XYZ file of C-alpha atoms in Angstrom:
729
model
C 0.000 0.000 0.000
C 2.868 2.355 0.826
C 4.440 1.677 -2.553
C 1.131 2.463 -4.245
C 0.930 5.830 -2.475
C 4.564 6.542 -3.402
C 3.544 6.369 -7.079
C 1.255 9.369 -6.535
C 3.959 11.923 -7.136
C 3.027 15.423 -8.283
C 4.846 14.891 -11.555
C 3.030 11.665 -12.440
C -0.380 12.893 -11.283
C -0.019 16.158 -13.186
C 1.071 14.320 -16.335
C -1.867 11.935 -16.045
C -4.448 14.670 -15.485
C -3.147 16.802 -18.360
C -3.105 13.827 -20.768
C -6.538 12.693 -19.595
C -8.056 16.132 -20.193
C -6.345 16.332 -23.599
C -7.831 12.978 -24.667
C -11.243 14.004 -23.372
C -11.028 17.213 -25.386
C -9.987 15.164 -28.453
C -13.076 12.966 -28.011
C -15.326 16.006 -27.733
C -13.663 17.630 -30.736
C -14.562 14.591 -32.864
C -18.266 15.433 -32.500
C -19.367 17.100 -35.722
C -22.948 18.034 -34.794
C -24.891 18.838 -31.587
C -26.986 15.649 -31.788
C -23.961 13.350 -32.135
C -21.834 11.562 -29.548
C -18.131 10.672 -29.607
C -17.336 7.345 -31.258
C -14.530 6.526 -28.796
C -13.375 7.584 -25.363
C -9.524 7.292 -25.413
C -9.217 8.671 -21.874
C -10.463 5.290 -20.559
C -7.434 3.625 -22.144
C -5.106 6.086 -20.414
C -6.745 5.461 -17.018
C -6.492 1.677 -17.374
C -2.803 1.877 -18.359
C -1.847 4.012 -15.345
C -3.849 1.807 -12.986
C -2.260 -1.355 -14.386
C 1.185 0.173 -13.966
C 0.764 1.762 -10.532
C -2.242 0.106 -8.852
C -5.808 0.791 -7.697
C -4.730 3.971 -5.943
C -4.853 5.680 -9.323
C -8.619 5.728 -9.108
C -8.105 8.921 -7.078
C -6.312 10.863 -9.867
C -8.975 9.520 -12.273
C -11.751 10.980 -10.126
C -9.912 14.306 -9.963
C -9.398 14.348 -13.730
C -13.104 13.603 -14.367
C -14.172 16.353 -11.978
C -11.905 18.834 -13.764
C -13.186 17.662 -17.163
C -16.824 18.263 -16.283
C -15.948 21.560 -14.618
C -13.859 22.891 -17.510
C -15.471 21.473 -20.647
C -18.929 20.092 -19.978
C -20.061 22.226 -17.027
C -22.648 19.543 -16.264
C -24.848 19.550 -13.162
C -23.377 17.879 -10.104
C -25.324 14.629 -10.418
C -24.038 14.001 -13.943
C -20.483 14.517 -12.689
C -21.088 11.985 -9.917
C -22.527 9.485 -12.419
C -19.549 9.947 -14.757
C -17.016 9.486 -11.951
C -18.881 6.460 -10.603
C -19.112 4.845 -14.045
C -15.458 5.314 -14.983
C -14.015 4.506 -11.541
C -16.354 1.531 -11.124
C -15.351 0.055 -14.475
C -11.661 0.553 -13.697
C -11.962 -1.134 -10.292
C -13.808 -4.090 -11.844
C -11.098 -4.542 -14.480
C -8.237 -4.424 -11.960
C -9.930 -6.826 -9.559
C -10.555 -9.226 -12.423
C -6.902 -9.156 -13.503
C -5.743 -9.580 -9.909
C -8.021 -12.590 -9.577
C -6.638 -14.138 -12.791
C -3.069 -13.360 -11.702
C -1.488 -12.667 -15.120
C 1.282 -10.045 -15.276
C 2.815 -10.700 -18.727
C 0.678 -8.517 -20.970
C 2.984 -8.946 -23.990
C 1.824 -12.524 -24.529
C -1.176 -14.218 -26.094
C -2.612 -15.237 -22.721
C -1.881 -11.853 -21.161
C -3.291 -9.994 -24.143
C -6.582 -11.887 -24.080
C -6.900 -11.419 -20.320
C -6.322 -7.706 -20.818
C -9.020 -7.715 -23.501
C -11.415 -9.491 -21.129
C -10.656 -6.920 -18.427
C -11.191 -4.109 -20.941
C -14.554 -5.562 -21.975
C -15.564 -5.904 -18.324
C -14.460 -2.336 -17.594
C -16.375 -1.006 -20.599
C -19.511 -2.957 -19.766
C -19.532 -1.983 -16.076
C -18.843 1.622 -16.973
C -21.662 1.585 -19.553
C -24.141 -0.040 -17.158
C -23.356 2.349 -14.311
C -23.227 5.373 -16.593
C -26.417 4.782 -18.602
C -28.196 3.449 -15.516
C -27.244 6.579 -13.609
C -28.394 8.839 -16.423
C -31.759 7.060 -16.462
C -32.175 7.513 -12.700
C -31.588 11.265 -12.839
C -33.931 11.606 -15.837
C -31.388 12.321 -18.556
C -32.800 11.579 -22.078
C -29.673 9.553 -22.907
C -30.895 6.916 -20.511
C -34.118 6.185 -22.386
C -32.667 3.631 -24.879
C -30.967 1.613 -22.174
C -29.273 -1.389 -23.853
C -28.311 0.286 -27.135
C -26.882 3.185 -25.148
C -24.975 0.788 -22.856
C -23.499 -0.948 -25.907
C -22.522 2.355 -27.489
C -20.881 3.559 -24.262
C -19.096 0.214 -23.763
C -17.871 -0.031 -27.363
C -16.622 3.556 -27.279
C -14.668 2.823 -24.097
C -13.407 -0.485 -25.525
C -12.167 1.204 -28.709
C -10.381 3.814 -26.622
C -8.773 1.109 -24.473
C -7.638 -0.987 -27.453
C -6.094 2.086 -29.079
C -4.521 3.815 -26.049
C -3.822 1.289 -23.244
C -1.106 -0.824 -24.972
C 0.877 2.214 -26.136
C 0.636 3.969 -22.751
C 1.401 0.832 -20.775
C 4.490 0.106 -22.889
C 5.653 3.706 -22.565
C 5.237 3.633 -18.768
C 7.120 0.316 -18.546
C 9.915 1.393 -20.874
C 13.319 1.095 -19.186
C 16.878 0.789 -20.374
C 16.739 -2.962 -19.704
C 13.536 -3.375 -21.716
C 15.032 -1.438 -24.633
C 18.156 -3.629 -24.550
C 16.013 -6.766 -24.315
C 13.974 -5.669 -27.349
C 17.191 -4.982 -29.259
C 18.156 -8.650 -28.804
C 14.962 -9.874 -30.508
C 16.116 -9.090 -34.042
C 13.610 -6.357 -34.827
C 14.150 -3.936 -37.703
C 16.750 -1.201 -37.247
C 16.501 2.592 -37.378
C 16.194 2.670 -41.179
C 13.259 0.260 -41.167
C 11.525 2.226 -38.404
C 11.929 5.510 -40.280
C 10.559 3.994 -43.496
C 7.551 2.608 -41.641
C 6.864 5.952 -39.954
C 6.971 7.810 -43.268
C 4.657 5.299 -44.960
C 2.158 5.387 -42.079
C 2.034 9.181 -42.217
C 1.559 9.157 -46.001
C -1.203 6.536 -45.757
C -3.190 8.663 -43.298
C -2.701 11.710 -45.549
C -3.914 9.609 -48.466
C -7.170 8.852 -46.647
C -7.598 12.509 -45.720
C -6.897 13.823 -49.233
C -8.970 11.151 -50.985
C -12.028 12.182 -49.053
C -12.338 15.453 -50.943
C -13.618 13.409 -53.857
C -16.687 12.617 -51.708
C -16.426 8.902 -52.491
C -18.735 6.615 -50.536
C -16.002 3.976 -50.319
C -13.147 6.014 -48.844
C -13.388 3.925 -45.672
C -11.829 1.096 -47.677
C -8.540 3.032 -47.742
C -8.272 2.458 -43.992
C -6.806 -0.933 -44.851
C -3.565 0.814 -45.913
C -2.527 2.179 -42.478
C -3.899 -0.968 -40.830
C -1.687 -3.067 -43.121
C 1.295 -0.936 -42.100
C 0.441 -1.485 -38.433
C 0.266 -5.240 -39.137
C 3.699 -4.984 -40.786
C 5.028 -3.245 -37.680
C 3.609 -6.078 -35.520
C 5.868 -8.469 -37.420
C 9.033 -6.394 -37.892
C 9.090 -3.613 -35.260
C 9.238 -3.564 -31.433
C 5.826 -3.685 -29.694
C 5.796 -0.001 -28.695
C 5.954 1.023 -32.376
C 2.971 -1.164 -33.217
C 1.020 0.151 -30.221
C 1.861 3.743 -31.208
C 0.852 3.186 -34.856
C -2.356 1.469 -33.799
C -3.265 4.360 -31.487
C -2.592 7.016 -34.131
C -4.498 5.087 -36.820
C -7.501 4.387 -34.587
C -7.758 7.964 -33.339
C -7.295 9.428 -36.823
C -9.960 7.285 -38.505
C -12.438 7.670 -35.638
C -12.036 11.455 -35.601
C -12.332 11.739 -39.396
C -15.592 9.782 -39.255
C -16.913 11.766 -36.312
C -16.158 15.122 -37.960
C -17.335 13.995 -41.368
C -13.934 14.715 -42.915
C -12.410 13.091 -46.006
C -15.757 11.988 -47.350
C -16.755 10.021 -44.240
C -20.393 10.312 -43.234
C -20.946 10.425 -39.448
C -23.471 7.736 -38.433
C -26.780 9.163 -37.269
C -28.648 5.974 -36.395
C -27.854 4.014 -33.244
C -27.574 0.771 -35.217
C -25.085 2.305 -37.654
C -22.966 3.616 -34.781
C -22.876 0.174 -33.168
C -21.873 -1.537 -36.422
C -19.166 1.045 -37.025
C -17.805 0.739 -33.491
C -17.619 -3.058 -33.751
C -15.759 -2.691 -37.051
C -13.298 -0.158 -35.610
C -12.699 -2.274 -32.487
C -11.874 -5.346 -34.599
C -9.736 -3.212 -36.905
C -7.696 -1.982 -33.940
C -7.638 -5.321 -32.150
C -6.132 -7.528 -34.861
C -2.676 -5.836 -35.039
C -2.383 -5.999 -31.231
C -3.090 -9.747 -31.181
C -0.527 -10.280 -33.935
C 1.986 -8.093 -32.079
C 1.629 -10.108 -28.853
C 1.921 -13.387 -30.769
C 4.999 -12.290 -32.717
C 6.690 -10.872 -29.632
C 6.043 -14.064 -27.686
C 7.470 -16.202 -30.500
C 10.553 -13.986 -30.701
C 11.058 -14.190 -26.938
C 10.673 -17.979 -26.961
C 13.139 -18.303 -29.835
C 15.579 -16.018 -28.050
C 15.240 -18.042 -24.847
C 15.878 -21.295 -26.716
C 18.925 -19.753 -28.393
C 20.136 -18.425 -25.039
C 19.808 -21.884 -23.473
C 21.649 -23.460 -26.399
C 24.519 -20.980 -26.127
C 24.778 -20.653 -22.330
C 26.610 -22.896 -19.903
C 24.072 -24.028 -17.307
C 26.508 -24.243 -14.372
C 28.262 -20.883 -14.718
C 25.853 -18.781 -16.747
C 28.670 -17.936 -19.162
C 28.377 -18.297 -22.943
C 29.302 -21.863 -23.898
C 31.454 -23.436 -26.605
C 28.769 -22.978 -29.261
C 28.522 -19.253 -28.491
C 32.322 -18.992 -28.565
C 32.536 -20.639 -31.973
C 29.852 -18.330 -33.397
C 31.625 -15.276 -31.956
C 35.103 -16.336 -33.073
C 33.964 -17.175 -36.600
C 32.171 -13.834 -36.773
C 35.340 -11.984 -35.769
C 37.400 -13.961 -38.275
C 34.955 -13.040 -41.037
C 34.852 -9.354 -40.089
C 37.102 -6.510 -41.216
C 37.790 -4.971 -37.816
C 40.895 -4.772 -35.639
C 42.694 -7.932 -34.464
C 41.682 -9.614 -31.205
C 43.611 -12.081 -29.051
C 42.278 -15.486 -28.045
C 43.271 -16.800 -24.642
C 42.782 -20.523 -24.005
C 42.641 -20.987 -20.200
C 42.884 -24.351 -18.450
C 43.197 -25.025 -14.708
C 46.405 -26.663 -13.469
C 46.069 -30.041 -11.707
C 42.348 -29.530 -11.290
C 41.767 -33.263 -10.791
C 43.403 -32.905 -7.370
C 40.438 -30.825 -6.229
C 37.974 -33.464 -7.448
C 39.996 -36.302 -5.906
C 40.649 -34.690 -2.522
C 37.514 -32.617 -1.902
C 34.943 -34.231 -4.262
C 33.495 -33.430 -7.665
C 30.901 -31.190 -6.036
C 33.745 -29.092 -4.646
C 35.317 -28.962 -8.102
C 32.031 -27.738 -9.582
C 31.764 -25.071 -6.876
C 35.305 -23.890 -7.608
C 34.598 -23.704 -11.350
C 31.497 -21.574 -10.725
C 33.401 -19.254 -8.392
C 36.353 -18.836 -10.758
C 33.965 -18.296 -13.695
C 32.460 -15.363 -11.820
C 35.974 -14.114 -11.016
C 36.993 -14.232 -14.687
C 34.046 -12.057 -15.637
C 35.127 -9.348 -13.172
C 38.826 -9.580 -14.123
C 38.348 -8.587 -17.757
C 38.434 -5.139 -19.294
C 35.266 -3.634 -20.851
C 34.747 -5.216 -24.261
C 36.652 -8.418 -23.421
C 34.627 -11.630 -23.220
C 34.835 -14.999 -21.466
C 33.296 -18.359 -22.486
C 33.247 -21.767 -20.816
C 34.191 -24.258 -23.522
C 34.868 -27.388 -21.465
C 34.995 -28.844 -17.948
C 37.708 -26.550 -16.575
C 38.545 -24.827 -19.835
C 37.653 -21.240 -20.717
C 38.142 -19.079 -23.791
C 39.018 -15.411 -23.329
C 38.670 -12.863 -26.113
C 40.815 -9.778 -25.507
C 39.960 -6.709 -27.585
C 43.651 -5.964 -28.143
C 46.861 -7.670 -29.240
C 50.558 -7.865 -28.510
C 51.911 -6.763 -25.165
C 48.569 -5.371 -24.013
C 46.953 -8.793 -24.453
C 49.802 -10.399 -22.486
C 49.288 -7.946 -19.618
C 45.567 -8.666 -19.525
C 46.175 -12.426 -19.556
C 48.744 -12.089 -16.745
C 46.198 -10.104 -14.758
C 43.737 -12.990 -15.119
C 46.399 -15.517 -14.014
C 47.231 -13.492 -10.899
C 43.533 -13.162 -10.042
C 43.037 -16.944 -10.290
C 46.209 -17.639 -8.312
C 45.164 -15.409 -5.397
C 41.541 -16.536 -5.364
C 40.253 -18.598 -2.441
C 36.763 -19.901 -1.744
C 35.308 -22.003 1.037
C 33.373 -25.212 0.559
C 32.204 -27.613 3.285
C 35.139 -26.862 5.548
C 37.680 -26.824 2.697
C 39.556 -23.834 1.327
C 39.609 -24.317 -2.438
C 42.120 -22.730 -4.789
C 43.835 -23.415 -8.090
C 46.104 -21.904 -10.706
C 45.707 -21.712 -14.461
C 47.665 -21.737 -17.697
C 46.809 -19.597 -20.710
C 47.742 -20.005 -24.347
C 47.493 -16.861 -26.482
C 46.855 -16.728 -30.227
C 46.192 -13.635 -32.336
C 42.806 -13.553 -34.039
C 43.229 -11.626 -37.280
C 40.021 -10.878 -39.213
C 40.136 -12.321 -42.707
C 43.137 -14.539 -41.907
C 43.181 -18.146 -40.740
C 40.227 -20.271 -39.742
C 38.495 -21.180 -36.511
C 39.928 -24.694 -36.129
C 43.493 -23.502 -36.708
C 43.087 -20.624 -34.268
C 41.704 -22.847 -31.514
C 44.384 -25.455 -32.159
C 47.171 -22.879 -31.811
C 45.777 -21.465 -28.561
C 45.183 -24.959 -27.133
C 48.693 -26.043 -28.063
C 50.157 -22.934 -26.430
C 48.115 -23.624 -23.269
C 49.348 -27.226 -23.208
C 52.945 -26.022 -23.496
C 52.377 -23.603 -20.598
C 51.084 -26.495 -18.481
C 54.051 -28.686 -19.413
C 56.388 -25.883 -18.325
C 54.907 -26.019 -14.827
C 51.627 -24.146 -15.160
C 50.507 -20.803 -13.701
C 51.925 -19.040 -16.746
C 51.032 -18.025 -20.263
C 52.525 -19.114 -23.547
C 52.164 -17.304 -26.857
C 51.338 -19.354 -29.932
C 54.068 -19.293 -32.563
C 53.578 -21.282 -35.740
C 57.362 -21.758 -35.963
C 57.594 -23.225 -32.459
C 58.457 -26.920 -32.677
C 56.669 -27.719 -29.413
C 53.465 -25.969 -30.431
C 53.583 -27.454 -33.907
C 54.009 -30.904 -32.380
C 50.977 -30.315 -30.171
C 48.954 -29.085 -33.139
C 49.959 -32.115 -35.215
C 49.020 -34.430 -32.362
C 45.588 -32.817 -32.094
C 45.033 -33.273 -35.802
C 46.042 -36.921 -35.498
C 43.598 -37.307 -32.601
C 40.801 -36.088 -34.871
C 41.869 -38.507 -37.599
C 41.992 -41.381 -35.115
C 38.427 -40.696 -33.989
C 37.395 -40.554 -37.635
C 39.148 -43.878 -38.293
C 37.359 -45.496 -35.347
C 33.978 -44.206 -36.496
C 34.500 -45.141 -40.156
C 36.331 -48.439 -39.547
C 39.514 -47.322 -41.324
C 41.885 -49.435 -39.219
C 43.193 -52.665 -40.773
C 44.873 -55.709 -39.226
C 48.266 -56.988 -40.369
C 50.046 -60.042 -39.009
C 53.766 -60.738 -38.463
C 55.082 -64.200 -37.694
C 56.837 -65.049 -34.446
C 58.855 -68.175 -35.222
C 60.323 -70.782 -32.974
C 64.064 -71.478 -33.201
C 65.084 -75.114 -33.127
C 62.935 -78.140 -32.501
C 59.745 -76.391 -31.443
C 58.757 -75.281 -34.954
C 55.484 -76.329 -36.564
C 53.230 -76.097 -33.495
C 50.733 -73.688 -35.096
C 50.712 -70.074 -36.062
C 52.177 -67.613 -33.550
C 51.942 -64.026 -34.741
C 51.565 -60.437 -33.565
C 48.688 -58.213 -34.675
C 50.018 -54.970 -36.147
C 47.671 -52.068 -36.792
C 47.556 -49.936 -39.931
C 45.385 -46.904 -40.758
C 43.941 -46.590 -44.256
C 44.204 -42.887 -45.174
C 40.951 -41.568 -46.683
C 41.356 -40.190 -50.173
C 44.857 -41.447 -50.981
C 44.248 -45.001 -49.755
C 47.763 -45.183 -48.258
C 48.421 -47.462 -45.308
C 49.892 -45.516 -42.396
C 52.091 -47.322 -39.828
C 51.311 -47.059 -36.093
C 54.386 -44.937 -35.424
C 52.530 -42.002 -36.978
C 49.351 -42.130 -34.908
C 49.998 -44.124 -31.716
C 51.898 -41.269 -29.959
C 48.941 -38.946 -30.532
C 46.541 -41.663 -29.333
C 48.494 -42.029 -26.092
C 48.718 -38.261 -25.647
C 44.961 -37.802 -25.939
C 43.941 -40.980 -24.049
C 42.628 -42.738 -27.149
C 44.625 -45.915 -26.512
C 41.796 -47.779 -24.738
C 39.387 -47.052 -27.601
C 41.904 -48.388 -30.128
C 42.583 -51.484 -27.998
C 38.906 -52.371 -27.810
C 38.488 -51.754 -31.534
C 41.412 -54.059 -32.336
C 40.101 -56.804 -30.043
C 36.695 -56.582 -31.737
C 38.330 -56.765 -35.173
C 40.523 -59.754 -34.263
C 37.788 -61.767 -32.592
C 35.342 -60.857 -35.354
C 37.761 -62.110 -38.027
C 38.475 -65.347 -36.163
C 34.770 -65.987 -35.616
C 34.152 -65.473 -39.335
C 37.027 -67.853 -40.283
C 36.833 -70.834 -37.900
C 39.101 -73.086 -40.031
C 41.930 -70.526 -39.998
C 41.343 -69.843 -36.298
C 42.035 -73.496 -35.495
C 45.562 -73.147 -36.936
C 46.436 -70.402 -34.417
C 48.540 -71.274 -31.392
C 49.088 -67.699 -30.167
C 47.769 -64.310 -31.298
C 49.616 -61.383 -29.716
C 47.718 -58.093 -29.272
C 49.319 -54.927 -27.924
C 47.705 -53.354 -24.884
C 48.175 -49.630 -24.193
C 49.035 -48.028 -20.863
C 45.568 -46.462 -20.804
C 43.873 -49.854 -20.889
C 46.133 -51.012 -18.049
C 44.600 -48.279 -15.868
C 41.055 -48.643 -17.199
C 38.782 -50.285 -14.617
C 36.207 -51.136 -17.279
C 38.609 -52.975 -19.626
C 38.457 -56.354 -17.860
C 34.618 -56.408 -17.795
C 34.602 -55.458 -21.486
C 36.964 -58.311 -22.383
C 35.067 -60.791 -20.226
C 31.815 -59.944 -21.974
C 33.394 -60.024 -25.445
C 35.094 -63.389 -24.897
C 31.893 -64.886 -23.479
C 30.218 -64.559 -26.890
C 33.244 -65.533 -28.965
C 34.180 -68.948 -30.368
C 37.896 -68.008 -30.310
C 39.479 -69.442 -27.134
C 40.983 -66.992 -24.673
C 44.124 -69.139 -24.124
C 45.230 -68.335 -27.673
C 45.342 -64.584 -26.906
C 48.593 -63.052 -25.645
C 48.421 -59.423 -24.515
C 51.676 -57.555 -24.959
C 52.307 -54.867 -22.364
C 55.369 -52.630 -22.243
C 57.641 -52.566 -19.258
C 57.110 -48.805 -18.954
C 53.309 -49.041 -18.790
C 53.480 -51.848 -16.248
C 55.867 -49.939 -13.995
C 53.693 -46.791 -14.209
C 51.197 -48.352 -11.781
C 52.444 -51.756 -10.690
C 49.418 -52.532 -8.501
C 46.973 -51.926 -11.360
C 49.142 -53.987 -13.726
C 49.259 -56.929 -11.298
C 45.489 -56.808 -10.752
C 44.720 -56.689 -14.484
C 47.128 -59.519 -15.310
C 45.579 -61.675 -12.584
C 42.024 -60.998 -13.738
C 42.721 -61.632 -17.425
C 44.669 -64.784 -16.563
C 41.533 -66.113 -14.897
C 39.820 -65.685 -18.268
C 42.565 -67.800 -19.862
C 44.611 -65.044 -21.514
C 48.432 -64.946 -21.460
C 50.865 -62.028 -21.258
C 54.109 -60.910 -22.839
C 56.385 -58.166 -21.488
C 57.311 -56.096 -24.549
C 60.584 -54.135 -24.987
C 62.049 -56.012 -22.037
C 65.413 -54.680 -20.905
C 64.793 -51.082 -21.952
C 63.795 -49.955 -18.443
C 65.781 -49.516 -15.267
C 64.012 -51.981 -13.011
C 63.482 -54.956 -15.288
C 65.171 -57.665 -13.234
C 63.833 -56.374 -9.908
C 60.181 -56.873 -10.881
C 60.425 -60.066 -12.918
C 58.795 -62.194 -10.247
C 56.218 -59.508 -9.455
C 54.777 -59.456 -12.978
C 53.242 -62.820 -13.824
C 53.937 -62.853 -17.580
C 54.571 -65.800 -19.922
C 56.934 -64.252 -22.469
C 59.811 -61.780 -22.345
C 60.189 -59.920 -25.632
C 63.789 -58.700 -25.685
C 64.111 -55.070 -26.752
C 65.086 -54.819 -30.433
C 67.870 -52.346 -29.642
C 69.946 -55.108 -28.096
C 69.317 -57.371 -31.088
C 70.385 -54.705 -33.608
C 73.621 -54.034 -31.695
C 74.370 -57.647 -30.981
C 76.932 -58.105 -33.784
C 78.947 -55.052 -32.745
C 78.406 -54.962 -28.986
C 79.464 -57.642 -26.538
C 77.380 -55.861 -23.904
C 74.222 -56.418 -25.961
C 75.091 -60.108 -26.316
C 75.595 -60.361 -22.578
C 72.261 -58.676 -21.846
C 70.413 -61.019 -24.226
C 72.137 -64.051 -22.692
C 71.291 -62.879 -19.179
C 67.632 -62.219 -20.017
C 67.365 -65.649 -21.635
C 68.944 -67.490 -18.707
C 66.757 -65.683 -16.163
C 63.652 -66.382 -18.255
C 64.441 -70.059 -18.413
C 65.010 -70.170 -14.680
C 61.522 -68.640 -14.262
C 60.197 -71.059 -16.899
C 59.338 -68.209 -19.285
C 59.739 -67.983 -23.050
C 61.913 -65.359 -24.760
C 61.253 -63.630 -28.095
C 63.915 -61.486 -29.765
C 62.501 -58.556 -31.748
C 63.991 -56.901 -34.849
C 65.649 -60.007 -36.194
C 66.473 -58.683 -39.667
C 68.786 -61.400 -41.045
C 69.202 -65.165 -40.914
C 72.656 -64.648 -39.387
C 71.102 -62.819 -36.440
C 68.661 -65.697 -36.042
C 71.540 -68.182 -35.855
C 73.351 -66.088 -33.213
C 70.180 -65.645 -31.160
C 69.608 -69.390 -31.192
C 73.144 -69.874 -29.945
C 72.399 -67.499 -27.052
C 69.400 -69.628 -26.056
C 66.600 -67.370 -27.367
C 63.394 -69.347 -27.965
C 61.661 -67.347 -30.696
C 62.392 -64.486 -33.080
C 60.408 -61.792 -34.864
C 61.460 -59.327 -37.515
C 61.619 -58.469 -41.214
C 64.358 -61.054 -41.696
C 61.868 -63.721 -40.676
C 58.589 -62.400 -42.039
C 57.273 -59.101 -43.353
C 53.811 -58.106 -42.041
C 50.847 -59.004 -44.258
C 47.143 -58.155 -44.210
C 45.392 -60.761 -42.099
C 43.565 -62.273 -45.094
C 46.807 -62.671 -47.053
C 48.639 -64.004 -44.008
C 46.252 -66.903 -43.516
C 45.959 -67.523 -47.250
C 49.740 -67.979 -47.611
């Protein structure tokens, strides 16, 4: 109630009273003869708009304005003034109570618009009933034809409300925020608004000028300004449509009332009612279309905002960043600088405090980033703990701004469930030059620079340089990662086999071979060796995906060729370090083997010494679990590490594959011969089998046999073949 009284400022009340009297005078001025009445009462629309905006308390200024109107213009007896005030105030109160009961506040919507129309009809009807009923009680002749007079009063009020209330209500609610919100809804710009305004003015002049020809059909020209108002409902902000509708409605109604432009004022009650209904519908249609169009635009904008906004932080997301970056690249403006920000060792927060704590820290730092930027700079969340910064500058200034962000993150602390959370970040900078480069290349450069900053210890920035070997290596690896994912999705990997042959009397026990992977390059059809793509796969944790793909390919081929599968004694498949740490790998293999006809005991998984030593406990657990399925294991590149002999008994493997470096140097290095001999003797003591890799000549095979090696593998023994050719040979 106090807030309602606060709205009754002298400035607002004076403005309302002056406008109300002006609209009343306009209605009276539209009367062309003493026996006529005004076709519309626009002051009712003004009263409803102020009351909707500021509350029921505005019935008081309405009563004052009506008293002044009758005192200044009509000079009616006191009872008529009381009837007029009672009718208008009563209708207004009824409308407001109805809207309060229905509880709808969004008038710029289909539902809100129809509720406002219902309230307007109720207001008009109540006002007409009270007004005409009061006139009949005091003996005024206007009260003799009760129901026709009520309808005329109500329709006149309704026409005034439809024309004036939307425009006034929008003007009273107009704020800087509402203007900015409307600007986001893709309405026409200043040029389109000016064109519309000129055409609307000309159309009204056309109606006025055409009337001097005294045509009986000049009313048909009213469709021209109405069509322009309909156009504005589709292309212009709502306030422009409401303004155009008000001007058009008032202009046509006044021309008819004054008999201008060839219009004949209606003299019969029936004609006035028909005309009022027509004018009400004419004014109502553009407003319904405006509300519908505005609601659709708002819904579309909300859907777009949801699609381009990160839910957790409220920042623009990766999609919004890509749209913005591509737009800047396609523009002709000044260069910007892209900063790719990634938290350092963020997994420690998740592991020590929980993932909920990590999410809380991300939200807090996201808010910090927004306050750490200069006006015009922008921040986007493009991944879990990854953000993109767009600095509206370049060179040293961009570096200073990025360093400011790093210092802000470094000094930031936030509390969560008894923990004090903090982190540091690394930033990679890349210059965004409009018209030069593309989005993928730009992002790749900034990401590579950020990765280099992290590898250098973190909490620093690194500037992308296309000539930098480290950054170029990172970029190449990222491109390979994309190609690997494409190869997995399109089944571009192919299986090759290389024999592992027994030396001496054990030959002829069945095929023993290693599966070697090749990638068929799209377009050229070239086969690419694993040395080109495996490093990138390990760098971007794609090893487990490749391992599972290879296992599916091998088992699928064996299941499709049962006769060839029976000739296999051992099929060696390489297992990456990522799969060694993957808790879900063993369940995957168990499920895959359970529906395969190829026996598990024929599968030998080759693991490197380095990957096994990375997490010995995980390696032991995986070996034990897969052994229970029947699988065997080989320790690849044995001898290349520092702790080989110490952990021989810890790792329960079946085969030691001697590192090929020792085999290559065997003919020129006695040390290499000694290492091979030692590995072989220890393996035999542990009842393990040895395989020498990189056996390139028959002479090397003879020497390896003399040193006690059990099996050999290399180009001197067999060159890899596609799996179909290998089994067909």
